[in-house]
Short mmCIF file of C-alpha atoms and ligand atoms in Angstrom, two decimals:
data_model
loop_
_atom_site.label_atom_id
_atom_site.label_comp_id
_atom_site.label_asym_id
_atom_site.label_seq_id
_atom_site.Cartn_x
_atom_site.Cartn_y
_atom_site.Cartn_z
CA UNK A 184 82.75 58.28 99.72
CA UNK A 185 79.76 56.67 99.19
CA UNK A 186 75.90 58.64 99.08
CA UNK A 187 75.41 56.92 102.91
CA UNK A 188 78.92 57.78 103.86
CA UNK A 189 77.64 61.82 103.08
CA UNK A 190 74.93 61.65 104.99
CA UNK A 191 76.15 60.37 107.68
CA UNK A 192 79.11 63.08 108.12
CA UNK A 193 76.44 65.56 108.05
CA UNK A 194 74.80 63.90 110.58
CA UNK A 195 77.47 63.30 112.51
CA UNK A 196 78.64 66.94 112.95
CA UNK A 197 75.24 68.02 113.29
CA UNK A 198 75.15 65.92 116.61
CA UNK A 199 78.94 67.49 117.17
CA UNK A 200 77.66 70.88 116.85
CA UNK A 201 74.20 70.11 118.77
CA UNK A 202 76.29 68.41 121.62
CA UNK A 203 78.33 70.86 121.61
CA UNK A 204 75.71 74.04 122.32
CA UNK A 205 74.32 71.63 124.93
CA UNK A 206 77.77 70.88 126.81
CA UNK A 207 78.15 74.85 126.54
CA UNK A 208 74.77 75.82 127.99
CA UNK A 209 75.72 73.91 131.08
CA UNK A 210 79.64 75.17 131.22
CA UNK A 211 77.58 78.85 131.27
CA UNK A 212 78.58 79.38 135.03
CA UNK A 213 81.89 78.09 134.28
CA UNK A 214 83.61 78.69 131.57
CA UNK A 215 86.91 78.20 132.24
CA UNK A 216 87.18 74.37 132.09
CA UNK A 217 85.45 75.09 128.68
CA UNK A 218 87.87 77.80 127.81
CA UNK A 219 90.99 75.43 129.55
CA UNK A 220 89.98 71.54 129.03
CA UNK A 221 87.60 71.35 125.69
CA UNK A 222 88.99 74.21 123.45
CA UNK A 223 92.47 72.73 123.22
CA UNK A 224 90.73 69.77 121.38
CA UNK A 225 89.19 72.15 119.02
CA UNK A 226 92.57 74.20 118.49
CA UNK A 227 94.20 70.87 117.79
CA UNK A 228 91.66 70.06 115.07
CA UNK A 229 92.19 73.43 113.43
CA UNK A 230 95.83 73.14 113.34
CA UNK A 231 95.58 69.83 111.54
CA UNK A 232 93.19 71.80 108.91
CA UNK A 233 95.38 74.34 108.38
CA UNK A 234 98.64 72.06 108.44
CA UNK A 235 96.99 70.86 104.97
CA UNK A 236 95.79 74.12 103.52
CA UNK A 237 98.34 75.54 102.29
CA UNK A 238 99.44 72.58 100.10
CA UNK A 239 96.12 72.53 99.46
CA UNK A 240 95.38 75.78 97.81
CA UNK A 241 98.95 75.71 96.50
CA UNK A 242 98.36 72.40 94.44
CA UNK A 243 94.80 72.13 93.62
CA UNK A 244 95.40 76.00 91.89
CA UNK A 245 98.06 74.73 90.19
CA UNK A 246 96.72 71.56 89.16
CA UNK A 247 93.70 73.50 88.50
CA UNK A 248 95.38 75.69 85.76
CA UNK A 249 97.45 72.63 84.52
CA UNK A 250 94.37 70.33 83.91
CA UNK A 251 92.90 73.71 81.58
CA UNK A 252 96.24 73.63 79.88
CA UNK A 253 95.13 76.56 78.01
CA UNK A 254 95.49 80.27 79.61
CA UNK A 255 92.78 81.51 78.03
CA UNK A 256 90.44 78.74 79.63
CA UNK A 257 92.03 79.86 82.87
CA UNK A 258 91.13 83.84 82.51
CA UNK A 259 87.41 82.64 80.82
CA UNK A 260 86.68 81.23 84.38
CA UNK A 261 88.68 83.22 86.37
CA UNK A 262 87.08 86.06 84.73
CA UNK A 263 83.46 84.79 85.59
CA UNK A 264 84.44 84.06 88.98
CA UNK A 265 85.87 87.57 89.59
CA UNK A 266 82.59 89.19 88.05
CA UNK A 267 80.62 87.43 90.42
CA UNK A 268 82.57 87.65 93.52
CA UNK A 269 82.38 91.49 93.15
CA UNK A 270 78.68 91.59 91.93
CA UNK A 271 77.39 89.44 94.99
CA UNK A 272 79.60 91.26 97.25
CA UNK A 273 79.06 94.78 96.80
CA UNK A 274 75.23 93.53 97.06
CA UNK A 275 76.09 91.84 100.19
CA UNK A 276 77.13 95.13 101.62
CA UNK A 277 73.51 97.03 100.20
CA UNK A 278 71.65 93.93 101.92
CA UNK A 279 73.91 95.00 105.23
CA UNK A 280 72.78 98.44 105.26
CA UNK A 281 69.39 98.10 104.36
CA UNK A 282 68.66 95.87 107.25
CA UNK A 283 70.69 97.61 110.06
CA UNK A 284 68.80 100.40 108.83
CA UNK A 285 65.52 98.60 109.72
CA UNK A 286 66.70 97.34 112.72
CA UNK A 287 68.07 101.09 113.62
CA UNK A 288 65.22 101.97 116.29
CA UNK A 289 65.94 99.46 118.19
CA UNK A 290 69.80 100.42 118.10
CA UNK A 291 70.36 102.33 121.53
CA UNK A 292 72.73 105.69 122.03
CA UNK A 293 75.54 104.65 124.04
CA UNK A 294 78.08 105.98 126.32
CA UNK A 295 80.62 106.43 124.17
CA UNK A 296 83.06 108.07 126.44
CA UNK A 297 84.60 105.49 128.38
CA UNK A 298 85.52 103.13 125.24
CA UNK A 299 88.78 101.44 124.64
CA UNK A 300 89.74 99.74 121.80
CA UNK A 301 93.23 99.64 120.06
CA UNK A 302 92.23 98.83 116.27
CA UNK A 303 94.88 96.90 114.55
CA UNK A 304 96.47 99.03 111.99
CA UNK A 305 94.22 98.43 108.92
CA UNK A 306 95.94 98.62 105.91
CA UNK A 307 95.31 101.12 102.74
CA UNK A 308 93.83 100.06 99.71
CA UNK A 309 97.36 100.58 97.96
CA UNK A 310 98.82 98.10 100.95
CA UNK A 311 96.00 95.35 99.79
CA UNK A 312 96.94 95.56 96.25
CA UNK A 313 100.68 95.59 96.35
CA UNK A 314 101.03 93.05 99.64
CA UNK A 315 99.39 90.44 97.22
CA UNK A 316 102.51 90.43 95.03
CA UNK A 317 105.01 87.88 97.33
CA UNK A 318 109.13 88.77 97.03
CA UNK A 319 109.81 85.38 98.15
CA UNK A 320 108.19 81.87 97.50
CA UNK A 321 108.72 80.63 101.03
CA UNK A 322 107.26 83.00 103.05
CA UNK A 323 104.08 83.00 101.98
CA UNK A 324 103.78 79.61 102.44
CA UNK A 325 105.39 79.24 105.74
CA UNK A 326 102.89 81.99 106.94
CA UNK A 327 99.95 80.93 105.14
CA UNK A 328 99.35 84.19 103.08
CA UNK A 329 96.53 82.85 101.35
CA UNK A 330 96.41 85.44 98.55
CA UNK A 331 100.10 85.31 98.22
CA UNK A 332 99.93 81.45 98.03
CA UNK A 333 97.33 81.74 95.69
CA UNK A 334 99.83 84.39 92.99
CA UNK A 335 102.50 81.48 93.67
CA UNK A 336 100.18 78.77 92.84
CA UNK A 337 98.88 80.97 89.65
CA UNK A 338 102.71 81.76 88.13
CA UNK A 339 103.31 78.09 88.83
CA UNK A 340 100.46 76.44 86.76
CA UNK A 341 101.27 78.86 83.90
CA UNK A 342 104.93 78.38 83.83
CA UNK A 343 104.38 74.26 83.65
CA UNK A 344 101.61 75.26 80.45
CA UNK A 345 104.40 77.95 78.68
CA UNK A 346 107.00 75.00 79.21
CA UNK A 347 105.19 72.73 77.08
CA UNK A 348 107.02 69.52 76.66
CA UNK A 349 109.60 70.19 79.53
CA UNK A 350 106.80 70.83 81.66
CA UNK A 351 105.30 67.52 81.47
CA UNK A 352 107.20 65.98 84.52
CA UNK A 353 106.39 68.78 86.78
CA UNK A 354 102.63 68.60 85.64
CA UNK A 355 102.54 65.26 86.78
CA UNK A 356 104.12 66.05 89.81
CA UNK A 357 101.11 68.57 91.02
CA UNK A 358 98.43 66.37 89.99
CA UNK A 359 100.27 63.73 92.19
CA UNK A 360 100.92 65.64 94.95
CA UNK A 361 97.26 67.56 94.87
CA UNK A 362 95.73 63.51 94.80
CA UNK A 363 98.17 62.90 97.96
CA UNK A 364 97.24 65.90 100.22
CA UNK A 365 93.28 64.79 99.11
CA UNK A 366 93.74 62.27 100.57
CA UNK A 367 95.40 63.63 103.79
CA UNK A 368 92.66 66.36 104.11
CA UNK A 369 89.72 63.27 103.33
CA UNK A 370 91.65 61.73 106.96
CA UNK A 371 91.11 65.35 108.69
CA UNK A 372 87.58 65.59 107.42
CA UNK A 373 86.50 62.64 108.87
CA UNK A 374 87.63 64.20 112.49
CA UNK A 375 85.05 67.20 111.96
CA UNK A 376 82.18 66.24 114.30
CA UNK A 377 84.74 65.95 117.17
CA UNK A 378 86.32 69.10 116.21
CA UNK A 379 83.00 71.14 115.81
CA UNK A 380 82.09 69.94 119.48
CA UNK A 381 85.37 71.03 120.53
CA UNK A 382 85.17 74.41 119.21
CA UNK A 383 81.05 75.14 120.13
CA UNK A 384 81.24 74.73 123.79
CA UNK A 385 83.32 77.20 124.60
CA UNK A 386 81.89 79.58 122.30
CA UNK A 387 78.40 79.15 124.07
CA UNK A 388 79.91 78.81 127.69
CA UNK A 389 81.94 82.68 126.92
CA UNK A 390 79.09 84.14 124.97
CA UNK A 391 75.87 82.62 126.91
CA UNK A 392 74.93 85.33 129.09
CA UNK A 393 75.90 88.29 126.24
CA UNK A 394 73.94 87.35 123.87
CA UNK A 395 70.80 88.18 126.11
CA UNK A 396 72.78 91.20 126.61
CA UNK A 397 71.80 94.49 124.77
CA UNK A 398 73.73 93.39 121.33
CA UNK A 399 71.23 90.36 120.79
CA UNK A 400 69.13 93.38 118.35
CA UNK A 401 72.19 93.91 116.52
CA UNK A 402 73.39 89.91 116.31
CA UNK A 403 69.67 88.82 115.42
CA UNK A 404 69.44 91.99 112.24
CA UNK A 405 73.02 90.11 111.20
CA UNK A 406 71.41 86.75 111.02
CA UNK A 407 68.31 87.75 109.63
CA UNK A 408 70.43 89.78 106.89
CA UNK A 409 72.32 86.35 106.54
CA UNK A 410 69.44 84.42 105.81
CA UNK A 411 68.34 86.26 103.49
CA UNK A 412 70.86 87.17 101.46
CA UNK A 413 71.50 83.35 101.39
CA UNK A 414 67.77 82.10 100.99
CA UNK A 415 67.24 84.56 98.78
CA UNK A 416 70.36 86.13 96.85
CA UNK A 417 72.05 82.21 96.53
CA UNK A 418 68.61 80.59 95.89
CA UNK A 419 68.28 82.73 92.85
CA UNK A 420 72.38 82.35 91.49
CA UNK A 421 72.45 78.62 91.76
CA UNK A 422 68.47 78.03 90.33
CA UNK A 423 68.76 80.84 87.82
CA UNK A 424 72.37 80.46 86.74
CA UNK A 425 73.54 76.71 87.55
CA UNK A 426 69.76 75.24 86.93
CA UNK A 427 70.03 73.93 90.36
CA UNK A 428 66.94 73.17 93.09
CA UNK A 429 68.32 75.64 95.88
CA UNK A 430 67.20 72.73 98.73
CA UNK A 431 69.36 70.18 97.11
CA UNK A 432 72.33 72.98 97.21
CA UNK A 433 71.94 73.95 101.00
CA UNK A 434 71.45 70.00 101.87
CA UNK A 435 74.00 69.56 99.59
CA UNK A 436 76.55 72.21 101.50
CA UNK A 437 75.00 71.62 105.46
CA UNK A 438 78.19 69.62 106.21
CA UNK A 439 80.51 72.55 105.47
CA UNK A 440 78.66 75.27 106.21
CA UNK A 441 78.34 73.70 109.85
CA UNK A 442 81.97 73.23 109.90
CA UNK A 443 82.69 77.16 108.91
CA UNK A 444 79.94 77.95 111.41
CA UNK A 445 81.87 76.37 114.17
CA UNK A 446 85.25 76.88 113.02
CA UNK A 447 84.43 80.56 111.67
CA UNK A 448 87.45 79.85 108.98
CA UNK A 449 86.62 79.76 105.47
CA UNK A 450 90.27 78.55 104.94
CA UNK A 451 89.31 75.97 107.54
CA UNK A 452 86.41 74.85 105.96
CA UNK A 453 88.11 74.84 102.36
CA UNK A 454 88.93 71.22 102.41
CA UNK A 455 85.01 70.09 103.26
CA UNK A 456 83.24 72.92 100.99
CA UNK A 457 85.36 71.29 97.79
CA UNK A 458 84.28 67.90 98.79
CA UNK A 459 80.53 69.12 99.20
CA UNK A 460 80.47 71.40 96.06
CA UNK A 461 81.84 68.51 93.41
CA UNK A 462 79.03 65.89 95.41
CA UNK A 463 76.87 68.79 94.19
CA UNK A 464 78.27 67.94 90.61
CA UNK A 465 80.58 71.29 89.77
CA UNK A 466 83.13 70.12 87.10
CA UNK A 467 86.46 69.45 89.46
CA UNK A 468 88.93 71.34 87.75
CA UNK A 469 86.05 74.46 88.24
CA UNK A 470 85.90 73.74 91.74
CA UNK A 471 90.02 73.20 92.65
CA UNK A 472 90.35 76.89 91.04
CA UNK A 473 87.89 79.06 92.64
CA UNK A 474 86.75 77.39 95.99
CA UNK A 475 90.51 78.25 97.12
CA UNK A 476 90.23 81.85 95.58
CA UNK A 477 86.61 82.46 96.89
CA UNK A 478 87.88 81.18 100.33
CA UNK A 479 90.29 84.39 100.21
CA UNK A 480 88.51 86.94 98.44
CA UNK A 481 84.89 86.22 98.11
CA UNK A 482 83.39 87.07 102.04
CA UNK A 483 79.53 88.44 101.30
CA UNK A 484 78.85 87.48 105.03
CA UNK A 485 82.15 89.87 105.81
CA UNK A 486 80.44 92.40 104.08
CA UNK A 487 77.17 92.14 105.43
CA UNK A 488 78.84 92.61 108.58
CA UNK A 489 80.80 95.41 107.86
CA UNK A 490 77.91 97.31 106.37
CA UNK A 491 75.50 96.71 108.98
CA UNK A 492 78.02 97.65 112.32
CA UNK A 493 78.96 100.84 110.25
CA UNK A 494 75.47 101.40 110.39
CA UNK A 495 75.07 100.27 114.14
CA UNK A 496 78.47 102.14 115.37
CA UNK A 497 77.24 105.47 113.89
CA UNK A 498 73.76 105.46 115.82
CA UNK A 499 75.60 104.34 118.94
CA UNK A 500 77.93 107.41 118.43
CA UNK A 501 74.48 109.64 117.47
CA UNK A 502 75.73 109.79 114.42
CA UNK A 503 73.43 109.68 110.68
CA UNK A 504 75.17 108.33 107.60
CA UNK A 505 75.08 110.49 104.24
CA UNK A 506 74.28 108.76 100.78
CA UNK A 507 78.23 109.46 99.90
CA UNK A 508 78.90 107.89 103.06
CA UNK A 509 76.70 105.03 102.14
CA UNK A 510 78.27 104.41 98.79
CA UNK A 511 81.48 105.03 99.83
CA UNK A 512 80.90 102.11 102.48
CA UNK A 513 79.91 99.99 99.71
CA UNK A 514 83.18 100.40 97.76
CA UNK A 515 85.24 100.00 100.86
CA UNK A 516 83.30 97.01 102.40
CA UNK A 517 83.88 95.43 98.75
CA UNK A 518 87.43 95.68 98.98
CA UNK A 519 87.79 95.01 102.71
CA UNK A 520 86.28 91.87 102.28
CA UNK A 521 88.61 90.82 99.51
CA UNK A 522 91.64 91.65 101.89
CA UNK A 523 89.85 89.99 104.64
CA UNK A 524 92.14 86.94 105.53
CA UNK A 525 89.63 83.58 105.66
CA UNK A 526 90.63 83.11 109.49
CA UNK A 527 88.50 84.21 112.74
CA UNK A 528 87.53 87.31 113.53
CA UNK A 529 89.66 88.79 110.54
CA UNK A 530 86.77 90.71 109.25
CA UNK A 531 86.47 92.52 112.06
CA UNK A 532 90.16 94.15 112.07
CA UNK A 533 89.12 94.90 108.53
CA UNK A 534 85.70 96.91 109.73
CA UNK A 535 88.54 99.15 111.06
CA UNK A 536 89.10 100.23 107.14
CA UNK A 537 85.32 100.77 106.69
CA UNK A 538 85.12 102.74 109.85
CA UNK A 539 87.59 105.20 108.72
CA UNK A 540 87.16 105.69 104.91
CA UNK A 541 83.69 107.56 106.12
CA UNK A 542 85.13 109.60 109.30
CA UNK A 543 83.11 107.04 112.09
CA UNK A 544 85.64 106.16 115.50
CA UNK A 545 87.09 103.20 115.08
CA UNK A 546 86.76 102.93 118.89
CA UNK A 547 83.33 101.96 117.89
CA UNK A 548 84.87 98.06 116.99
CA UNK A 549 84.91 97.88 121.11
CA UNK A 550 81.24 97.52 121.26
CA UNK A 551 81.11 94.26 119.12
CA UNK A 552 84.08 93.31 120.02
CA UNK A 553 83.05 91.27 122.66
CA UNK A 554 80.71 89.11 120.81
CA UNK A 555 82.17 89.26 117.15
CA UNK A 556 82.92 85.43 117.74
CA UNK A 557 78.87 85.35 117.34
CA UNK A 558 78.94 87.16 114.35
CA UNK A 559 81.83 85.80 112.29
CA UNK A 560 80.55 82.49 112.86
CA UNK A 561 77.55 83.02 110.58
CA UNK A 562 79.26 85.66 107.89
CA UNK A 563 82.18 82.84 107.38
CA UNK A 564 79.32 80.06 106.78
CA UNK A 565 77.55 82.37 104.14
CA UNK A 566 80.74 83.10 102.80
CA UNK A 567 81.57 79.88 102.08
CA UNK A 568 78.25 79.53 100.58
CA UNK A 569 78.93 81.76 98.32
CA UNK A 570 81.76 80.20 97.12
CA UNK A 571 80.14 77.08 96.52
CA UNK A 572 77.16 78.73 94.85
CA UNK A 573 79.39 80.52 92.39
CA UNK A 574 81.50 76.74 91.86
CA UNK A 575 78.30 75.77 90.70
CA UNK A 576 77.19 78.50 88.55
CA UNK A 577 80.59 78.91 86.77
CA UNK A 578 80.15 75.02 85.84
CA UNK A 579 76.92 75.49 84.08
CA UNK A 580 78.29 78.35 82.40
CA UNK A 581 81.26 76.81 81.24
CA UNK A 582 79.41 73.71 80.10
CA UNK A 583 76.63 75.83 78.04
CA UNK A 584 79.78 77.72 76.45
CA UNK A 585 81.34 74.23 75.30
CA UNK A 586 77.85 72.85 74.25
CA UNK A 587 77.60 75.60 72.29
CA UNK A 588 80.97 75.56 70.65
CA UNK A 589 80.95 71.91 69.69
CA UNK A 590 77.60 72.62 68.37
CA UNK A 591 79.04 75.08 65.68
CA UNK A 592 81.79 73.09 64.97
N1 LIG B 790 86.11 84.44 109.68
C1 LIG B 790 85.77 84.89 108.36
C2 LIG B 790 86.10 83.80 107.36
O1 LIG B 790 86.95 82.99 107.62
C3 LIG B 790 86.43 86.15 107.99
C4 LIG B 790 85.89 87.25 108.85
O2 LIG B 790 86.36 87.41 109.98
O3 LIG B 790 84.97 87.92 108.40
O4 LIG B 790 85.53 83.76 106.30
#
């Protein structure tokens, strides 16, 4: 795609997305034909992303590790990725609590006593771990297990490298089949600004008259906590780090990061973030092996979230957190947002983890329940941001590392 082609998909869902809180605003009093007519359209377009996800992740891993061709190259980057994932998450959740602490006298005490709300099982830490391990190769791919795809994808590209020779014809076969399924998702892309009108309106027709409601204190400390950690935390990675001018990288990113704000899928978004973080000029072999990972296991908006309604739910229930509380909801937020599936409202099941690993009612999810929509719309688009950011950074590193190395050779 050409430089004019770029812009004018960004501008182009821009319009989708500003239509589309427009066409919502006046659905307000009805939101029905909203809910019945218009969000088909958007379900449609999200079923057409995640048709080609899965090959997706699946071959662009693989090919990923292939095009390395060396396992140690693979652990060097998948190492740095890892390191920062975890560094920028667990900070994620600190920026979370910090600012819900702020925002705490404004937080009200509720009636608690009439609550309902059946949390989905959350799983144990243990479950996470050992439910990323598949015992089939089909299943995980029929139910689009991202982290289980991922493992598949990762045994795959290292068992074409150990075959050497032999593996040569199924090498080819993945970087084929990853430049076919491009192509596909390039097709889907194109349909974004249509699909992010589809999916606004009834998101503002629901939600209109709750978010003047008594949670807008809460929503608004989420999005300032957002902003920040992404005007301030990702500024500093991608100048510091990957020697890049932070306004290039969020002009750079606007198209995806409006996609995963209307679609509130990182998986969703996957497709679009890869094309936006290579434009930005990370190396593409960087980018097809930790944009799919990050989409699965790198959510700092997730753990923003969870931080700050652990926060919120305890003052609505009277109660005060202790500092082993607070650390403990670091850890746990950390590792909750790693098992958070990159799908909607998925984070919030997970908040149900949080909740309990420091003693707070999980009937507490009911009061954001009702307008998590709202807030998984802007954790997913930082978290793909920090996906892209860390693309970025890992490039730089990996390019000063070979600079180096041909230097002393
Ligand atoms: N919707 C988020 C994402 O796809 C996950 C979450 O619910 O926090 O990244």
């Amino acid at each position: 795609m050409s430089k004019n082609n770029k812009f004018s998909l960004a501008t182009w869902i821009f319009i989708g997305l500003a239509a589309g809180v427009a066409v919502g605003l006046l659905f307000i009093q009805n939101p029905d034909f909203a809910t019945q007519y218009i969000r088909p359209f958007g379900t449609l377009f999200l079923n057409l992303i995640k048709f080609v996800v899965v090959p997706i992740v699946l071959f662009s891993i693989a090919a990923g590790v292939v095009a390395l061709s060396d396992i140690r190259k693979v652990g060097s980057i998948g190492g740095k990725a890892i390191i920062y994932y975890l560094c920028t998450t667990a900070f994620a959740v600190l920026v979370g609590l910090v600012v819900s602490n702020l925002f705490k006298g404004g937080y009200v005490l509720l009636d608690t006593s009439s609550l309902e709300y059946e949390a989905a099982p959350a799983p144990s830490i243990v479950n996470v771990l050992v439910d990323i391990f598949p015992s089939n190769i089909i299943a995980p791919l029929a139910n689009a297990t991202m982290l289980q795809v991922i493992v598949v994808a990762l045994f795959f590209g290292f068992g074409i490298i150990a075959a050497g020779e032999k593996g040569l014809p199924a090498a080819r076969a993945v970087e084929s089949l990853n430049e076919v399924f491009t192509i596909i998702m390039a097709f889907i892309i194109k349909l974004s600004p249509i699909g992010v009108f589809c999916l606004i309106v009834p998101v503002v027709a629901v939600n209109g008259p709750m978010i003047l409601g008594s949670l807008a204190i809460v929503l608004l400390a989420a999005y300032i906590a957002y902003i920040l950690h992404a005007g301030v935390v990702y500024s500093f990675i991608v100048k510091t780090f990957g020697s890049l001018n932070p306004l290039k990288f969020f002009k750079g990113m606007l198209p995806a990061m409006m996609l995963a704000f209307s679609s509130a899928s990182s998986v969703g978004t996957l497709p679009l973030n890869i094309d936006c973080t290579k434009k930005l000029g990370a190396r593409e072999d960087i980018v097809n092996f930790t944009l799919p990972l990050g989409a699965t296991i790198n959510m700092d908006g997730t753990a923003i979230y969870q931080g700050l309604c652990t926060v919120f739910i305890a003052s609505c229930f009277g109660m005060t957190l202790t500092l082993t509380q607070i650390l403990t909801i670091v850890l746990t937020a950390t590792l909750a947002s790693i098992g958070t599936a990159g799908v909607p409202g998925a984070g919030m099941i997970m908040l149900a983890m949080v909740l309990q690993s420091v003693g707070l009612p999980v009937e507490g999810i009911a009061i954001v329940a009702g307008v998590d929509r709202i807030f998984d719309m802007g954790r997913t688009t930082l978290n793909i941001t920090g996906d892209a950011a860390c693309a970025l950074v890992v490039t730089k590193l990996e390019s000063k590392k070979d600079a180096k190395k041909s230097a002393s050779n």
